[in-house]
């Protein structure tokens, strides 16, 4: 089997353990990327099946090669926000033994200048995981008003200087369109009075615009809303987040489903009537020191696991 190492999978062993793989189970990898996790899952399956999804056509091309060599594997282009539809199409509602989400962007997306994700490389300011649909970052920055831009920078990038940067973007675009990554990075750097040590001043703004353009948090919430319909009893959900906002959404979802319906704490409600739907498995897991040294992308990763109750 080919393991495609263009992207070093983060917390691979922890994710496999979290999925509690059954050799003949049905699994979903909602973020195929370059198949690091998928290949490792397939290596542990016997007659099982793995269905993968990715928004990025480049990830799909890479997955199609794997599909040619392994009949247990299939891949579809699309968002994990629509997993429920995919699972209904293949008549597997309530039958999936595990879902893995390894959120965010892949190394090839960051490394290829023409994808427009990186402030370190000059390229067209695109940032779409699926470049065939939706609005590019350049198209959005050409029309958004300063309040909207500042709101995105503040909400998704926790950028202290969101308003200044938004104003600088509006001023700069009156001179010429902001259509390259280097130009946006330079505008942000010039408007950012306090650079954080060891961090490029454009880091927060690029992250915020990418999350907004790809509707990353909405997609995550939509996927979680459907998880219970997709998973089999005892099925596992494993999510690796790289951003505190993503992790907050996952943590809240698991906490609420593990607690059941909200009642005032002093009401004597029997446990069965609380409709507890999931069980939290262990605590949040962070990458080991050794992994972070070998793969700095793992630095901000947090892995959470939950299991659907019977
Ligand atoms: C961190 S990478 C996954 C890497 C993968 N686990 C591996 O080992 O190669 C994230 C991938 O998820 C994809 N992605 C992000 N959000 C998505 C969404 N809502 N639906 C489908 N794919 C998504 C990205 O295009 C990217 O390829």
Tab-separated table of C-alpha atoms and ligand atoms in Angstrom:
chain	number	residue	atom	x	y	z
A	1	UNK	CA	0.000	0.000	0.000
A	2	UNK	CA	1.295	3.480	-0.844
A	3	UNK	CA	1.621	5.857	2.069
A	4	UNK	CA	1.633	9.353	0.649
A	5	UNK	CA	3.950	11.360	2.887
A	6	UNK	CA	3.370	14.845	1.500
A	7	UNK	CA	1.530	15.527	4.750
A	8	UNK	CA	2.800	14.178	8.069
A	9	UNK	CA	-0.315	12.954	9.927
A	10	UNK	CA	-0.687	14.437	13.400
A	11	UNK	CA	-1.326	12.202	16.444
A	12	UNK	CA	-1.633	9.144	14.241
A	13	UNK	CA	-1.410	6.482	16.971
A	14	UNK	CA	-3.696	8.453	19.273
A	15	UNK	CA	-6.298	8.789	16.502
A	16	UNK	CA	-6.181	5.055	15.700
A	17	UNK	CA	-6.540	4.145	19.371
A	18	UNK	CA	-9.365	6.665	19.722
A	19	UNK	CA	-11.274	5.069	16.838
A	20	UNK	CA	-11.053	1.649	18.578
A	21	UNK	CA	-10.913	0.071	15.116
A	22	UNK	CA	-12.867	-3.090	14.462
A	23	UNK	CA	-11.305	-5.124	11.646
A	24	UNK	CA	-14.626	-5.356	9.803
A	25	UNK	CA	-16.055	-1.979	10.721
A	26	UNK	CA	-17.179	0.950	8.580
A	27	UNK	CA	-15.168	4.154	9.031
A	28	UNK	CA	-15.228	7.684	7.673
A	29	UNK	CA	-12.205	9.940	7.246
A	30	UNK	CA	-13.821	13.352	6.764
A	31	UNK	CA	-10.506	15.088	6.017
A	32	UNK	CA	-8.510	12.817	3.695
A	33	UNK	CA	-5.723	15.329	2.920
A	34	UNK	CA	-2.954	13.098	1.622
A	35	UNK	CA	-4.261	9.965	3.291
A	36	UNK	CA	-1.864	9.651	6.212
A	37	UNK	CA	-4.618	8.690	8.633
A	38	UNK	CA	-6.610	6.824	5.983
A	39	UNK	CA	-3.700	4.551	5.041
A	40	UNK	CA	-3.053	3.736	8.698
A	41	UNK	CA	-6.754	2.926	9.244
A	42	UNK	CA	-6.806	0.662	6.174
A	43	UNK	CA	-3.715	-1.149	7.447
A	44	UNK	CA	-5.709	-2.160	10.543
A	45	UNK	CA	-8.919	-3.177	8.737
A	46	UNK	CA	-9.638	-6.603	7.292
A	47	UNK	CA	-13.014	-6.741	5.548
A	48	UNK	CA	-13.884	-3.266	6.846
A	49	UNK	CA	-14.605	-0.195	4.737
A	50	UNK	CA	-13.214	3.305	4.766
A	51	UNK	CA	-15.095	6.158	3.130
A	52	UNK	CA	-13.127	9.372	2.760
A	53	UNK	CA	-14.152	12.919	1.964
A	54	UNK	CA	-12.232	16.102	1.230
A	55	UNK	CA	-13.159	19.524	-0.123
A	56	UNK	CA	-9.916	19.806	-2.029
A	57	UNK	CA	-9.776	18.374	-5.575
A	58	UNK	CA	-6.011	17.795	-5.141
A	59	UNK	CA	-6.719	15.577	-2.123
A	60	UNK	CA	-9.339	13.716	-4.171
A	61	UNK	CA	-6.810	12.992	-6.958
A	62	UNK	CA	-4.464	11.553	-4.392
A	63	UNK	CA	-7.294	9.481	-2.863
A	64	UNK	CA	-8.344	8.153	-6.255
A	65	UNK	CA	-4.925	6.533	-6.626
A	66	UNK	CA	-5.475	4.757	-3.334
A	67	UNK	CA	-8.975	3.717	-4.462
A	68	UNK	CA	-7.473	1.975	-7.500
A	69	UNK	CA	-5.333	-0.240	-5.281
A	70	UNK	CA	-7.703	-0.907	-2.376
A	71	UNK	CA	-11.331	-1.920	-2.926
A	72	UNK	CA	-12.161	-1.319	0.746
A	73	UNK	CA	-11.572	2.389	0.196
A	74	UNK	CA	-13.643	5.043	-1.564
A	75	UNK	CA	-13.425	8.822	-1.690
A	76	UNK	CA	-15.799	11.650	-2.564
A	77	UNK	CA	-15.263	15.330	-3.149
A	78	UNK	CA	-17.295	17.412	-0.720
A	79	UNK	CA	-17.539	18.832	2.742
A	80	UNK	CA	-17.797	16.770	5.881
A	81	UNK	CA	-20.694	19.101	6.689
A	82	UNK	CA	-22.706	16.899	4.292
A	83	UNK	CA	-21.725	13.495	5.677
A	84	UNK	CA	-25.327	12.734	6.590
A	85	UNK	CA	-26.356	12.921	2.917
A	86	UNK	CA	-23.419	10.767	1.845
A	87	UNK	CA	-24.204	8.151	4.480
A	88	UNK	CA	-27.892	8.112	3.487
A	89	UNK	CA	-26.921	7.593	-0.155
A	90	UNK	CA	-24.990	4.464	0.754
A	91	UNK	CA	-27.615	3.288	3.262
A	92	UNK	CA	-25.238	3.367	6.208
A	93	UNK	CA	-27.155	5.628	8.622
A	94	UNK	CA	-26.503	4.515	12.186
A	95	UNK	CA	-23.977	1.929	10.981
A	96	UNK	CA	-20.678	3.822	10.957
A	97	UNK	CA	-18.169	2.615	13.559
A	98	UNK	CA	-15.986	5.692	13.584
A	99	UNK	CA	-15.570	9.182	12.163
A	100	UNK	CA	-12.221	10.954	12.077
A	101	UNK	CA	-11.863	14.700	11.496
A	102	UNK	CA	-8.329	16.107	11.289
A	103	UNK	CA	-9.263	19.752	10.860
A	104	UNK	CA	-7.642	22.697	9.126
A	105	UNK	CA	-5.295	22.762	6.157
A	106	UNK	CA	-2.851	20.176	4.864
A	107	UNK	CA	0.864	20.750	4.303
A	108	UNK	CA	0.491	20.698	0.482
A	109	UNK	CA	-2.182	23.406	0.725
A	110	UNK	CA	0.240	25.588	2.706
A	111	UNK	CA	3.313	24.658	0.662
A	112	UNK	CA	1.904	25.333	-2.810
A	113	UNK	CA	2.139	29.082	-3.407
A	114	UNK	CA	-0.641	29.045	-6.014
A	115	UNK	CA	-3.205	27.934	-3.405
A	116	UNK	CA	-2.776	31.321	-1.728
A	117	UNK	CA	-2.879	30.091	1.891
A	118	UNK	CA	0.611	31.116	2.931
A	119	UNK	CA	2.040	34.535	3.698
A	120	UNK	CA	5.501	33.008	3.343
A	121	UNK	CA	5.121	32.384	-0.385
A	122	UNK	CA	3.891	34.767	-3.015
A	123	UNK	CA	0.871	33.554	-4.886
A	124	UNK	CA	-2.657	34.517	-5.886
A	125	UNK	CA	-4.744	35.361	-2.811
A	126	UNK	CA	-7.155	32.442	-3.052
A	127	UNK	CA	-7.292	30.380	0.207
A	128	UNK	CA	-10.176	28.168	-0.892
A	129	UNK	CA	-9.836	24.504	-0.009
A	130	UNK	CA	-12.076	23.919	-2.992
A	131	UNK	CA	-10.888	26.425	-5.599
A	132	UNK	CA	-13.822	25.515	-7.872
A	133	UNK	CA	-16.503	26.960	-5.621
A	134	UNK	CA	-17.219	30.009	-3.481
A	135	UNK	CA	-15.399	33.298	-3.187
A	136	UNK	CA	-11.605	33.619	-3.048
A	137	UNK	CA	-9.988	35.730	-0.319
A	138	UNK	CA	-9.067	38.350	-2.963
A	139	UNK	CA	-12.673	38.537	-4.216
A	140	UNK	CA	-13.973	38.943	-0.683
A	141	UNK	CA	-11.406	41.582	0.310
A	142	UNK	CA	-12.312	43.542	-2.818
A	143	UNK	CA	-15.909	44.060	-1.670
A	144	UNK	CA	-16.187	43.611	2.108
A	145	UNK	CA	-16.576	46.741	4.224
A	146	UNK	CA	-14.201	47.551	7.051
A	147	UNK	CA	-16.587	46.400	9.786
A	148	UNK	CA	-17.002	43.017	8.162
A	149	UNK	CA	-13.234	42.603	7.683
A	150	UNK	CA	-12.487	43.732	11.252
A	151	UNK	CA	-15.167	41.343	12.563
A	152	UNK	CA	-13.593	38.373	10.785
A	153	UNK	CA	-10.070	39.268	11.956
A	154	UNK	CA	-11.240	39.666	15.531
A	155	UNK	CA	-13.555	36.654	15.703
A	156	UNK	CA	-11.488	34.042	13.885
A	157	UNK	CA	-7.967	35.419	14.420
A	158	UNK	CA	-8.361	37.051	17.845
A	159	UNK	CA	-6.424	39.911	16.221
A	160	UNK	CA	-6.054	42.867	18.621
A	161	UNK	CA	-5.487	45.312	15.783
A	162	UNK	CA	-8.415	44.126	13.674
A	163	UNK	CA	-9.849	47.615	13.082
A	164	UNK	CA	-6.497	49.142	12.061
A	165	UNK	CA	-5.761	46.264	9.713
A	166	UNK	CA	-9.244	46.425	8.179
A	167	UNK	CA	-8.855	50.161	7.537
A	168	UNK	CA	-5.417	49.579	5.979
A	169	UNK	CA	-6.947	46.958	3.657
A	170	UNK	CA	-9.704	49.362	2.564
A	171	UNK	CA	-7.139	52.137	1.907
A	172	UNK	CA	-4.764	49.840	0.027
A	173	UNK	CA	-7.442	48.413	-2.261
A	174	UNK	CA	-8.324	51.932	-3.422
A	175	UNK	CA	-4.834	52.068	-4.972
A	176	UNK	CA	-4.728	48.560	-6.444
A	177	UNK	CA	-6.530	45.231	-5.935
A	178	UNK	CA	-5.177	43.067	-3.123
A	179	UNK	CA	-4.728	39.906	-5.096
A	180	UNK	CA	-1.485	38.355	-3.899
A	181	UNK	CA	-0.495	36.830	-0.571
A	182	UNK	CA	2.659	38.961	-0.259
A	183	UNK	CA	0.716	42.170	-0.794
A	184	UNK	CA	-1.823	41.280	1.882
A	185	UNK	CA	0.982	40.216	4.253
A	186	UNK	CA	2.776	43.553	3.711
A	187	UNK	CA	-0.427	45.583	4.304
A	188	UNK	CA	-1.134	43.676	7.527
A	189	UNK	CA	2.485	43.997	8.752
A	190	UNK	CA	2.495	47.749	8.137
A	191	UNK	CA	-0.784	48.182	10.031
A	192	UNK	CA	0.179	45.971	12.956
A	193	UNK	CA	2.061	48.072	15.518
A	194	UNK	CA	3.035	45.261	17.911
A	195	UNK	CA	4.478	42.180	16.323
A	196	UNK	CA	4.363	39.122	18.542
A	197	UNK	CA	7.862	37.709	19.040
A	198	UNK	CA	8.514	34.643	16.898
A	199	UNK	CA	5.305	35.131	14.900
A	200	UNK	CA	4.800	36.728	11.533
A	201	UNK	CA	2.476	39.737	11.958
A	202	UNK	CA	0.217	38.295	9.239
A	203	UNK	CA	-0.334	34.950	11.004
A	204	UNK	CA	-3.589	35.853	12.740
A	205	UNK	CA	-5.102	37.697	9.780
A	206	UNK	CA	-4.333	34.905	7.309
A	207	UNK	CA	-5.765	32.302	9.670
A	208	UNK	CA	-8.914	34.360	10.237
A	209	UNK	CA	-9.542	34.978	6.527
A	210	UNK	CA	-8.956	31.299	5.723
A	211	UNK	CA	-11.420	30.146	8.398
A	212	UNK	CA	-14.004	32.625	7.103
A	213	UNK	CA	-13.542	31.867	3.396
A	214	UNK	CA	-13.879	28.115	3.962
A	215	UNK	CA	-16.693	28.398	6.555
A	216	UNK	CA	-14.624	26.082	8.693
A	217	UNK	CA	-16.507	26.516	11.966
A	218	UNK	CA	-19.941	26.272	10.349
A	219	UNK	CA	-18.928	23.068	8.578
A	220	UNK	CA	-17.654	21.594	11.835
A	221	UNK	CA	-20.864	22.438	13.675
A	222	UNK	CA	-23.012	21.008	10.864
A	223	UNK	CA	-21.030	17.785	10.895
A	224	UNK	CA	-21.309	17.415	14.677
A	225	UNK	CA	-25.060	18.029	14.491
A	226	UNK	CA	-25.356	14.869	12.358
A	227	UNK	CA	-22.863	12.617	14.094
A	228	UNK	CA	-25.456	10.770	16.161
A	229	UNK	CA	-27.483	9.861	13.087
A	230	UNK	CA	-24.360	8.567	11.323
A	231	UNK	CA	-22.653	6.568	14.079
A	232	UNK	CA	-23.580	3.044	15.126
A	233	UNK	CA	-24.108	2.406	18.849
A	234	UNK	CA	-20.585	2.210	20.298
A	235	UNK	CA	-19.243	4.162	17.273
A	236	UNK	CA	-16.439	6.619	17.941
A	237	UNK	CA	-15.937	10.265	17.032
A	238	UNK	CA	-12.316	11.454	16.958
A	239	UNK	CA	-11.565	15.100	16.230
A	240	UNK	CA	-8.149	16.750	15.974
A	241	UNK	CA	-8.439	20.556	16.225
A	242	UNK	CA	-5.733	23.128	15.606
A	243	UNK	CA	-7.553	26.250	16.710
A	244	UNK	CA	-9.095	27.116	20.077
A	245	UNK	CA	-12.421	28.026	18.426
A	246	UNK	CA	-12.642	24.598	16.766
A	247	UNK	CA	-11.728	22.830	19.979
A	248	UNK	CA	-14.325	24.831	21.898
A	249	UNK	CA	-17.063	23.669	19.500
A	250	UNK	CA	-15.971	20.017	19.792
A	251	UNK	CA	-15.594	20.190	23.570
A	252	UNK	CA	-19.039	21.765	24.004
A	253	UNK	CA	-20.684	19.202	21.708
A	254	UNK	CA	-19.159	16.247	23.551
A	255	UNK	CA	-19.953	17.758	26.959
A	256	UNK	CA	-23.592	18.422	26.069
A	257	UNK	CA	-24.184	14.993	24.529
A	258	UNK	CA	-22.492	13.309	27.504
A	259	UNK	CA	-24.648	15.224	29.983
A	260	UNK	CA	-27.980	14.806	28.246
A	261	UNK	CA	-30.943	17.179	28.212
A	262	UNK	CA	-30.526	20.295	30.331
A	263	UNK	CA	-32.597	20.282	33.519
A	264	UNK	CA	-32.076	22.360	36.676
A	265	UNK	CA	-29.508	20.408	38.734
A	266	UNK	CA	-31.854	19.983	41.742
A	267	UNK	CA	-34.679	18.272	39.766
A	268	UNK	CA	-34.805	14.528	40.515
A	269	UNK	CA	-34.751	13.360	36.856
A	270	UNK	CA	-33.925	9.657	36.375
A	271	UNK	CA	-30.758	9.080	34.317
A	272	UNK	CA	-32.636	7.383	31.436
A	273	UNK	CA	-34.842	10.435	31.013
A	274	UNK	CA	-31.817	12.692	30.584
A	275	UNK	CA	-31.251	11.173	27.116
A	276	UNK	CA	-27.494	10.960	27.449
A	277	UNK	CA	-26.336	10.138	23.936
A	278	UNK	CA	-22.561	9.991	24.131
A	279	UNK	CA	-19.771	9.070	26.494
A	280	UNK	CA	-16.572	11.117	26.712
A	281	UNK	CA	-13.548	8.901	26.248
A	282	UNK	CA	-10.553	10.135	28.252
A	283	UNK	CA	-9.319	13.694	28.399
A	284	UNK	CA	-8.215	15.986	25.617
A	285	UNK	CA	-4.909	14.699	24.216
A	286	UNK	CA	-2.030	16.923	23.099
A	287	UNK	CA	0.914	15.946	20.915
A	288	UNK	CA	4.019	14.649	22.647
A	289	UNK	CA	7.196	16.753	22.811
A	290	UNK	CA	8.865	14.353	20.405
A	291	UNK	CA	6.054	14.746	17.860
A	292	UNK	CA	6.144	18.541	18.113
A	293	UNK	CA	9.914	18.520	17.564
A	294	UNK	CA	9.525	16.297	14.516
A	295	UNK	CA	6.439	18.103	13.187
A	296	UNK	CA	5.876	21.682	14.415
A	297	UNK	CA	2.304	21.619	12.943
A	298	UNK	CA	1.404	19.326	15.849
A	299	UNK	CA	2.105	22.144	18.350
A	300	UNK	CA	-1.469	23.396	18.614
A	301	UNK	CA	-3.265	20.082	18.032
A	302	UNK	CA	-5.881	18.826	20.510
A	303	UNK	CA	-7.552	15.438	20.053
A	304	UNK	CA	-10.903	14.592	21.607
A	305	UNK	CA	-12.787	11.307	21.571
A	306	UNK	CA	-16.432	10.442	22.233
A	307	UNK	CA	-18.479	7.268	21.846
A	308	UNK	CA	-22.137	6.973	20.907
A	309	UNK	CA	-24.065	5.134	23.594
A	310	UNK	CA	-26.264	2.150	22.665
B	1	LIG	C1	-5.060	18.565	8.252
B	1	LIG	S1	-5.496	18.042	6.660
B	1	LIG	C2	-5.813	16.324	6.858
B	1	LIG	C3	-4.605	15.480	6.660
B	1	LIG	C4	-4.869	14.006	6.676
B	1	LIG	N1	-5.407	13.539	7.931
B	1	LIG	C5	-3.603	13.251	6.346
B	1	LIG	O1	-3.099	12.534	7.213
B	1	LIG	O2	-3.107	13.372	5.222
B	1	LIG	C6	-7.109	18.658	6.490
B	1	LIG	C7	-7.793	18.301	5.189
B	1	LIG	O3	-9.178	18.458	5.407
B	1	LIG	C8	-9.758	19.096	4.314
B	1	LIG	N2	-10.930	19.799	4.836
B	1	LIG	C9	-10.976	20.837	5.690
B	1	LIG	N3	-12.242	21.170	5.955
B	1	LIG	C10	-13.013	20.305	5.273
B	1	LIG	C11	-14.426	20.126	5.148
B	1	LIG	N4	-15.284	20.914	5.768
B	1	LIG	N5	-14.860	19.108	4.411
B	1	LIG	C12	-14.007	18.281	3.765
B	1	LIG	N6	-12.665	18.425	3.814
B	1	LIG	C13	-12.182	19.421	4.568
B	1	LIG	C14	-8.701	19.999	3.760
B	1	LIG	O4	-8.919	20.237	2.382
B	1	LIG	C15	-7.430	19.174	4.012
B	1	LIG	O5	-7.135	18.378	2.900
